[in-house]
């Protein structure tokens, strides 16, 4: 299939999935009662798991199970007005999703899945089984219209050996194109130089599946407002709470800086030179400064001579240009910065169907960001 526009960052959230998907496909009888499912309540259709663990509403606005409400985001208001949240679940209906793609002039999508929902589950065995079920489902979804959708498989990242096993399990899934690794509080840091993450990197290299990191797994720490977790669905916030939400939302992408730096300084890219990694929905403008700063620290602190195995035989920036990729959806400076980030290191993604997406205005946003590039670029 010939492509004109490919979204390297689109989504399928748990809230849109069939309500009985995980119960029907659970292979472990001991976990059956713990599987996520949709139940009908006075508040409407709600996703529940692990007995009394209320995850949130079905057909939500984003991966956090937040109900779509007008007045929160301009993009959400447009989607509500267009009837996006009414009727069938568009993101998981192949015919309807393709119509939305056609409206947006997008030919193919890379789908990020339910790792964000996984951090709301308490039992790590449940997380592992839920991810397995989803990974099989997204591969089957891709098969409904071959060439239109390719999934990133959700990885249980609390244990590198468990994650490596899942990477190897999905290697023959025809429509899997990445391993979605969510770095959270249960994880060892990516900069660990003791080989802790080697099973994951080795599995990625052996299977030729890139390691993908998407925003939302961890954030730059900021002081939490009292009761904000319970007020996330509130109709209105006071001024301090609005300030918190503004900072929290703006900082999300910058958490990816530490993942990129951690992976490079870990030495993994010297040990596994064929390991490709993606910073998804992270934007690109931060990359040149981060590379400059990393190179400075590497040289000024004489780390090249101090790092033992795994050594670093190149400057940090050189690993980025050889191994790294980042996606953006709406960034007017992306074209101007592209040669500093690396022409071959930049990808665009629509973020459909999230509130932060540019659907159905992708062509306009691509032109704004990249219209100044020459044809060769």
CSV table of C-alpha atoms in Angstrom, one decimal:
chain,number,residue,atom,x,y,z
A,1,UNK,CA,0.0,0.0,0.0
A,2,UNK,CA,1.3,3.5,-0.9
A,3,UNK,CA,1.0,6.1,1.9
A,4,UNK,CA,0.9,9.9,1.7
A,5,UNK,CA,0.4,10.6,5.4
A,6,UNK,CA,1.1,8.1,8.3
A,7,UNK,CA,0.2,9.0,11.9
A,8,UNK,CA,3.0,7.6,14.1
A,9,UNK,CA,1.0,8.3,17.2
A,10,UNK,CA,-2.7,7.4,17.3
A,11,UNK,CA,-4.6,5.6,20.1
A,12,UNK,CA,-6.9,2.9,21.2
A,13,UNK,CA,-7.9,3.4,24.8
A,14,UNK,CA,-9.3,0.7,27.1
A,15,UNK,CA,-12.5,2.8,27.6
A,16,UNK,CA,-13.4,2.2,23.9
A,17,UNK,CA,-12.8,-1.6,23.9
A,18,UNK,CA,-15.6,-4.2,24.0
A,19,UNK,CA,-16.7,-4.5,27.6
A,20,UNK,CA,-16.4,-8.3,27.7
A,21,UNK,CA,-13.0,-8.5,25.8
A,22,UNK,CA,-10.9,-9.3,28.9
A,23,UNK,CA,-13.3,-11.7,30.5
A,24,UNK,CA,-13.8,-13.6,27.3
A,25,UNK,CA,-10.1,-14.0,26.6
A,26,UNK,CA,-8.6,-14.5,30.0
A,27,UNK,CA,-6.5,-17.7,30.0
A,28,UNK,CA,-6.0,-17.8,33.8
A,29,UNK,CA,-9.1,-19.0,35.7
A,30,UNK,CA,-7.6,-17.6,38.9
A,31,UNK,CA,-7.7,-14.1,37.4
A,32,UNK,CA,-11.1,-14.2,35.7
A,33,UNK,CA,-12.9,-12.3,38.4
A,34,UNK,CA,-10.3,-9.6,38.4
A,35,UNK,CA,-10.5,-8.8,34.7
A,36,UNK,CA,-11.7,-5.4,33.6
A,37,UNK,CA,-15.2,-5.3,32.4
A,38,UNK,CA,-18.0,-2.8,31.7
A,39,UNK,CA,-20.9,-2.7,34.2
A,40,UNK,CA,-24.0,-0.5,34.1
A,41,UNK,CA,-24.4,1.9,37.0
A,42,UNK,CA,-26.4,5.0,38.0
A,43,UNK,CA,-23.6,7.0,36.5
A,44,UNK,CA,-23.7,5.1,33.2
A,45,UNK,CA,-21.4,2.5,31.8
A,46,UNK,CA,-18.3,2.1,34.0
A,47,UNK,CA,-15.2,0.1,33.6
A,48,UNK,CA,-14.5,-2.0,36.8
A,49,UNK,CA,-11.7,-4.4,37.6
A,50,UNK,CA,-10.3,-6.3,40.5
A,51,UNK,CA,-13.6,-6.4,42.4
A,52,UNK,CA,-14.2,-2.8,43.4
A,53,UNK,CA,-11.5,-1.0,41.4
A,54,UNK,CA,-13.5,1.6,39.4
A,55,UNK,CA,-11.4,2.6,36.4
A,56,UNK,CA,-13.8,5.1,34.9
A,57,UNK,CA,-16.4,5.7,32.2
A,58,UNK,CA,-16.7,3.9,28.9
A,59,UNK,CA,-16.0,5.9,25.7
A,60,UNK,CA,-14.0,8.5,27.6
A,61,UNK,CA,-12.0,11.5,26.5
A,62,UNK,CA,-8.5,10.2,26.7
A,63,UNK,CA,-6.8,7.3,28.4
A,64,UNK,CA,-7.6,8.5,32.0
A,65,UNK,CA,-11.3,7.5,31.7
A,66,UNK,CA,-12.4,11.1,32.0
A,67,UNK,CA,-15.9,11.6,30.7
A,68,UNK,CA,-16.2,14.0,27.7
A,69,UNK,CA,-17.4,17.4,29.0
A,70,UNK,CA,-17.7,20.7,27.2
A,71,UNK,CA,-15.7,23.6,28.4
A,72,UNK,CA,-12.5,21.6,29.1
A,73,UNK,CA,-10.7,21.5,25.8
A,74,UNK,CA,-11.5,23.1,22.4
A,75,UNK,CA,-10.8,19.9,20.6
A,76,UNK,CA,-13.2,17.9,22.9
A,77,UNK,CA,-15.9,20.5,22.3
A,78,UNK,CA,-15.5,20.1,18.6
A,79,UNK,CA,-15.7,16.3,18.9
A,80,UNK,CA,-18.8,16.5,21.1
A,81,UNK,CA,-20.5,18.9,18.7
A,82,UNK,CA,-19.7,16.5,15.8
A,83,UNK,CA,-21.3,13.6,17.7
A,84,UNK,CA,-18.0,11.7,18.1
A,85,UNK,CA,-19.0,10.3,21.5
A,86,UNK,CA,-22.5,9.3,20.5
A,87,UNK,CA,-23.4,5.9,19.1
A,88,UNK,CA,-20.9,3.2,18.2
A,89,UNK,CA,-17.4,3.3,19.5
A,90,UNK,CA,-15.7,4.9,16.5
A,91,UNK,CA,-12.0,4.2,17.4
A,92,UNK,CA,-12.6,0.4,17.5
A,93,UNK,CA,-15.0,0.1,14.6
A,94,UNK,CA,-12.8,-0.4,11.5
A,95,UNK,CA,-15.3,1.1,9.1
A,96,UNK,CA,-16.0,4.2,11.3
A,97,UNK,CA,-12.3,4.6,12.2
A,98,UNK,CA,-11.4,4.5,8.5
A,99,UNK,CA,-14.0,7.2,7.8
A,100,UNK,CA,-12.4,9.4,10.5
A,101,UNK,CA,-9.0,8.8,8.9
A,102,UNK,CA,-10.3,9.6,5.5
A,103,UNK,CA,-11.8,12.9,6.8
A,104,UNK,CA,-8.3,13.7,8.2
A,105,UNK,CA,-6.4,12.6,5.0
A,106,UNK,CA,-4.5,9.9,7.1
A,107,UNK,CA,-3.7,6.7,5.3
A,108,UNK,CA,-2.2,4.6,8.1
A,109,UNK,CA,-1.9,4.8,11.9
A,110,UNK,CA,0.5,3.4,14.5
A,111,UNK,CA,-1.7,2.6,17.5
A,112,UNK,CA,-0.6,3.1,21.1
A,113,UNK,CA,-2.8,1.1,23.5
A,114,UNK,CA,-3.7,0.7,27.1
A,115,UNK,CA,-0.5,1.0,29.1
A,116,UNK,CA,-2.0,4.1,30.6
A,117,UNK,CA,-4.9,2.2,31.9
A,118,UNK,CA,-2.6,-0.5,33.2
A,119,UNK,CA,-1.1,1.8,35.9
A,120,UNK,CA,-4.6,1.9,37.5
A,121,UNK,CA,-4.6,-1.8,38.1
A,122,UNK,CA,-3.2,-3.1,41.4
A,123,UNK,CA,-2.3,-6.7,40.7
A,124,UNK,CA,0.7,-7.1,38.4
A,125,UNK,CA,-0.5,-10.5,37.3
A,126,UNK,CA,-3.7,-8.9,36.1
A,127,UNK,CA,-1.7,-6.2,34.3
A,128,UNK,CA,0.3,-8.9,32.4
A,129,UNK,CA,-2.8,-10.8,31.4
A,130,UNK,CA,-4.7,-7.7,30.3
A,131,UNK,CA,-1.8,-6.6,28.2
A,132,UNK,CA,-1.5,-10.0,26.6
A,133,UNK,CA,-5.2,-9.9,25.7
A,134,UNK,CA,-4.9,-6.4,24.2
A,135,UNK,CA,-1.8,-7.2,22.2
A,136,UNK,CA,-3.7,-10.1,20.5
A,137,UNK,CA,-6.7,-7.9,20.0
A,138,UNK,CA,-4.8,-5.0,18.3
A,139,UNK,CA,-3.1,-7.5,16.0
A,140,UNK,CA,-6.5,-8.8,15.0
A,141,UNK,CA,-7.8,-5.3,14.6
A,142,UNK,CA,-4.9,-4.5,12.1
A,143,UNK,CA,-5.9,-7.6,10.2
A,144,UNK,CA,-9.4,-6.3,9.5
A,145,UNK,CA,-8.0,-3.9,6.9
A,146,UNK,CA,-4.3,-4.8,6.3
A,147,UNK,CA,-2.0,-1.9,5.9
A,148,UNK,CA,-4.3,0.6,7.8
A,149,UNK,CA,-3.3,0.0,11.4
A,150,UNK,CA,-0.2,-1.3,13.2
A,151,UNK,CA,-0.2,-1.6,17.0
A,152,UNK,CA,2.4,-1.1,19.6
A,153,UNK,CA,2.3,-4.0,22.0
A,154,UNK,CA,1.8,-3.1,25.7
A,155,UNK,CA,4.6,-4.4,27.8
A,156,UNK,CA,4.4,-5.3,31.5
A,157,UNK,CA,7.4,-3.2,32.4
A,158,UNK,CA,7.5,-4.1,36.2
A,159,UNK,CA,9.8,-7.1,35.4
A,160,UNK,CA,12.3,-7.0,32.5
A,161,UNK,CA,12.1,-10.7,32.0
A,162,UNK,CA,8.3,-10.7,31.8
A,163,UNK,CA,8.4,-7.8,29.3
A,164,UNK,CA,11.1,-9.6,27.2
A,165,UNK,CA,8.9,-12.8,27.1
A,166,UNK,CA,6.0,-10.7,25.8
A,167,UNK,CA,8.1,-9.0,23.2
A,168,UNK,CA,9.2,-12.4,21.9
A,169,UNK,CA,5.7,-13.7,22.0
A,170,UNK,CA,4.3,-11.0,19.7
A,171,UNK,CA,7.2,-11.1,17.3
A,172,UNK,CA,5.2,-13.1,14.8
A,173,UNK,CA,2.1,-10.9,15.2
A,174,UNK,CA,1.9,-9.4,11.7
A,175,UNK,CA,0.4,-6.1,12.7
A,176,UNK,CA,2.7,-5.3,15.7
A,177,UNK,CA,5.3,-2.6,15.1
A,178,UNK,CA,6.6,-1.6,18.5
A,179,UNK,CA,6.9,-2.4,22.2
A,180,UNK,CA,5.1,0.2,24.4
A,181,UNK,CA,7.2,0.6,27.5
A,182,UNK,CA,5.6,2.7,30.3
A,183,UNK,CA,8.2,3.9,32.8
A,184,UNK,CA,6.5,4.2,36.2
A,185,UNK,CA,7.2,4.2,39.9
A,186,UNK,CA,7.6,0.5,40.0
A,187,UNK,CA,10.4,0.5,37.5
A,188,UNK,CA,14.1,0.6,37.9
A,189,UNK,CA,15.5,3.8,36.3
A,190,UNK,CA,16.4,3.6,32.6
A,191,UNK,CA,19.9,4.9,33.4
A,192,UNK,CA,20.7,1.7,35.4
A,193,UNK,CA,24.1,0.5,34.1
A,194,UNK,CA,24.0,-2.9,35.7
A,195,UNK,CA,22.3,-4.7,32.9
A,196,UNK,CA,18.9,-4.7,34.7
A,197,UNK,CA,17.0,-3.9,31.4
A,198,UNK,CA,19.2,-6.0,29.1
A,199,UNK,CA,16.5,-8.7,28.7
A,200,UNK,CA,14.2,-6.0,27.2
A,201,UNK,CA,16.8,-4.4,24.9
A,202,UNK,CA,18.0,-7.8,23.8
A,203,UNK,CA,14.5,-9.0,23.0
A,204,UNK,CA,13.8,-5.8,21.0
A,205,UNK,CA,17.0,-6.2,18.9
A,206,UNK,CA,16.4,-9.9,18.3
A,207,UNK,CA,12.8,-9.3,17.2
A,208,UNK,CA,13.5,-6.0,15.4
A,209,UNK,CA,10.7,-4.4,17.5
A,210,UNK,CA,11.5,-0.8,18.5
A,211,UNK,CA,11.2,0.3,22.1
A,212,UNK,CA,8.6,3.0,22.3
A,213,UNK,CA,8.1,5.4,25.2
A,214,UNK,CA,4.8,7.4,25.3
A,215,UNK,CA,4.0,10.3,27.5
A,216,UNK,CA,1.7,9.6,30.5
A,217,UNK,CA,3.7,6.9,32.2
A,218,UNK,CA,5.5,9.2,34.5
A,219,UNK,CA,5.6,13.0,35.0
A,220,UNK,CA,8.1,15.5,36.3
A,221,UNK,CA,7.1,15.8,40.0
A,222,UNK,CA,5.1,18.8,41.0
A,223,UNK,CA,3.3,19.4,44.2
A,224,UNK,CA,-0.1,17.7,44.1
A,225,UNK,CA,-3.2,19.8,44.9
A,226,UNK,CA,-5.3,18.3,47.7
A,227,UNK,CA,-8.0,16.0,46.4
A,228,UNK,CA,-7.1,16.6,42.8
A,229,UNK,CA,-7.4,12.9,42.0
A,230,UNK,CA,-11.0,12.9,43.1
A,231,UNK,CA,-11.7,16.3,41.4
A,232,UNK,CA,-10.4,15.2,38.0
A,233,UNK,CA,-14.0,14.8,36.8
A,234,UNK,CA,-15.2,18.1,38.4
A,235,UNK,CA,-17.1,20.6,36.3
A,236,UNK,CA,-15.0,23.5,37.6
A,237,UNK,CA,-11.8,24.2,39.4
A,238,UNK,CA,-10.7,27.1,41.6
A,239,UNK,CA,-7.9,29.3,40.3
A,240,UNK,CA,-5.1,27.3,42.1
A,241,UNK,CA,-6.5,24.1,40.7
A,242,UNK,CA,-6.6,25.5,37.2
A,243,UNK,CA,-3.0,26.6,37.6
A,244,UNK,CA,-2.1,23.0,38.7
A,245,UNK,CA,-3.8,21.5,35.7
A,246,UNK,CA,-2.1,24.0,33.3
A,247,UNK,CA,1.4,23.1,34.7
A,248,UNK,CA,0.6,19.3,34.9
A,249,UNK,CA,-0.6,19.3,31.3
A,250,UNK,CA,2.3,21.3,29.9
A,251,UNK,CA,5.0,19.3,31.7
A,252,UNK,CA,3.8,15.9,30.5
A,253,UNK,CA,5.9,15.9,27.3
A,254,UNK,CA,9.0,17.0,29.1
A,255,UNK,CA,9.0,13.9,31.3
A,256,UNK,CA,10.3,12.1,28.1
A,257,UNK,CA,13.6,14.0,28.3
A,258,UNK,CA,14.6,11.9,31.3
A,259,UNK,CA,13.7,8.7,29.5
A,260,UNK,CA,15.8,9.6,26.5
A,261,UNK,CA,18.7,10.7,28.7
A,262,UNK,CA,18.4,7.6,30.9
A,263,UNK,CA,18.5,5.2,28.0
A,264,UNK,CA,21.5,6.9,26.3
A,265,UNK,CA,23.6,7.2,29.5
A,266,UNK,CA,22.8,3.6,30.5
A,267,UNK,CA,25.2,2.5,27.7
A,268,UNK,CA,22.5,0.2,26.3
A,269,UNK,CA,22.8,1.7,22.8
A,270,UNK,CA,26.5,0.9,22.8
A,271,UNK,CA,25.8,-2.7,23.9
A,272,UNK,CA,22.8,-2.9,21.5
A,273,UNK,CA,23.6,-0.7,18.5
A,274,UNK,CA,20.6,-1.9,16.5
A,275,UNK,CA,18.1,-0.9,19.3
A,276,UNK,CA,15.7,1.7,17.9
A,277,UNK,CA,13.6,3.8,20.4
A,278,UNK,CA,10.7,6.2,20.0
A,279,UNK,CA,9.7,9.1,22.2
A,280,UNK,CA,6.0,9.2,21.3
A,281,UNK,CA,3.9,12.4,21.6
A,282,UNK,CA,6.9,14.1,23.2
A,283,UNK,CA,7.3,16.9,20.6
A,284,UNK,CA,10.7,17.7,19.1
A,285,UNK,CA,11.8,21.2,20.1
A,286,UNK,CA,13.4,20.1,23.3
A,287,UNK,CA,15.7,17.6,21.5
A,288,UNK,CA,18.5,19.9,20.3
A,289,UNK,CA,19.0,21.6,23.7
A,290,UNK,CA,18.9,18.2,25.5
A,291,UNK,CA,21.6,16.8,23.1
A,292,UNK,CA,23.8,19.9,23.6
A,293,UNK,CA,23.5,19.6,27.4
A,294,UNK,CA,24.2,15.9,27.4
A,295,UNK,CA,27.3,16.3,25.2
A,296,UNK,CA,28.5,19.0,27.5
A,297,UNK,CA,28.1,16.9,30.7
A,298,UNK,CA,29.6,13.9,29.0
A,299,UNK,CA,32.7,15.8,28.0
A,300,UNK,CA,33.1,18.2,31.0
A,301,UNK,CA,32.6,15.4,33.6
A,302,UNK,CA,34.9,13.2,31.6
A,303,UNK,CA,32.3,10.4,31.6
A,304,UNK,CA,33.7,8.7,28.6
A,305,UNK,CA,36.8,7.7,30.6
A,306,UNK,CA,34.8,7.0,33.8
A,307,UNK,CA,32.0,4.8,32.4
A,308,UNK,CA,32.9,1.2,32.6
A,309,UNK,CA,31.0,-1.6,30.8
A,310,UNK,CA,28.8,-0.8,29.1
A,311,UNK,CA,31.0,1.9,27.8
A,312,UNK,CA,29.9,4.9,25.7
A,313,UNK,CA,32.2,5.1,22.6
A,314,UNK,CA,30.3,8.1,21.1
A,315,UNK,CA,28.9,11.4,22.2
A,316,UNK,CA,25.3,11.2,23.5
A,317,UNK,CA,24.0,13.2,20.6
A,318,UNK,CA,25.4,10.6,18.1
A,319,UNK,CA,23.4,7.8,19.7
A,320,UNK,CA,20.2,10.0,19.3
A,321,UNK,CA,20.9,10.5,15.6
A,322,UNK,CA,21.6,6.8,15.1
A,323,UNK,CA,18.9,5.3,17.2
A,324,UNK,CA,16.2,7.8,18.3
A,325,UNK,CA,12.9,9.0,17.0
A,326,UNK,CA,10.4,11.5,18.3
A,327,UNK,CA,6.8,12.3,17.3
A,328,UNK,CA,4.9,15.6,17.4
A,329,UNK,CA,1.3,16.5,16.5
A,330,UNK,CA,1.1,20.3,16.6
A,331,UNK,CA,4.4,22.2,16.7
A,332,UNK,CA,4.9,25.2,14.5
A,333,UNK,CA,8.7,25.2,15.0
A,334,UNK,CA,9.1,21.5,14.0
A,335,UNK,CA,10.1,22.3,10.5
A,336,UNK,CA,12.6,25.0,11.5
A,337,UNK,CA,14.1,22.7,14.1
A,338,UNK,CA,14.1,19.5,12.0
A,339,UNK,CA,17.7,19.7,10.8
A,340,UNK,CA,18.8,20.1,14.4
A,341,UNK,CA,16.6,17.2,15.7
A,342,UNK,CA,17.5,15.1,12.6
A,343,UNK,CA,15.4,14.9,9.4
A,344,UNK,CA,15.4,11.1,9.8
A,345,UNK,CA,14.6,11.3,13.5
A,346,UNK,CA,11.2,13.2,13.3
A,347,UNK,CA,7.8,11.6,12.9
A,348,UNK,CA,4.3,13.2,12.9
A,349,UNK,CA,1.2,11.7,14.7
A,350,UNK,CA,-2.3,13.0,15.0
A,351,UNK,CA,-3.0,11.6,18.5
A,352,UNK,CA,-6.5,10.6,17.4
A,353,UNK,CA,-8.9,10.2,19.3
A,354,UNK,CA,-7.5,12.1,22.3
A,355,UNK,CA,-8.5,15.6,23.4
A,356,UNK,CA,-4.9,16.7,22.6
A,357,UNK,CA,-5.2,15.5,19.0
A,358,UNK,CA,-5.3,17.6,15.8
A,359,UNK,CA,-8.1,15.5,14.2
A,360,UNK,CA,-9.6,16.3,11.8
A,361,UNK,CA,-7.3,19.2,11.0
A,362,UNK,CA,-4.1,17.2,10.5
A,363,UNK,CA,-3.3,18.5,7.0
A,364,UNK,CA,-3.4,22.1,8.2
A,365,UNK,CA,-1.2,21.4,11.2
A,366,UNK,CA,1.3,19.5,9.1
A,367,UNK,CA,1.5,22.4,6.7
A,368,UNK,CA,2.0,24.8,9.6
A,369,UNK,CA,4.8,22.7,11.0
A,370,UNK,CA,6.6,21.4,8.0
A,371,UNK,CA,5.6,23.7,5.1
A,372,UNK,CA,8.9,25.5,5.1
A,373,UNK,CA,11.0,22.3,4.5
A,374,UNK,CA,12.3,21.7,1.0
A,375,UNK,CA,11.0,18.7,-1.0
A,376,UNK,CA,14.0,16.6,-0.4
A,377,UNK,CA,13.6,16.9,3.4
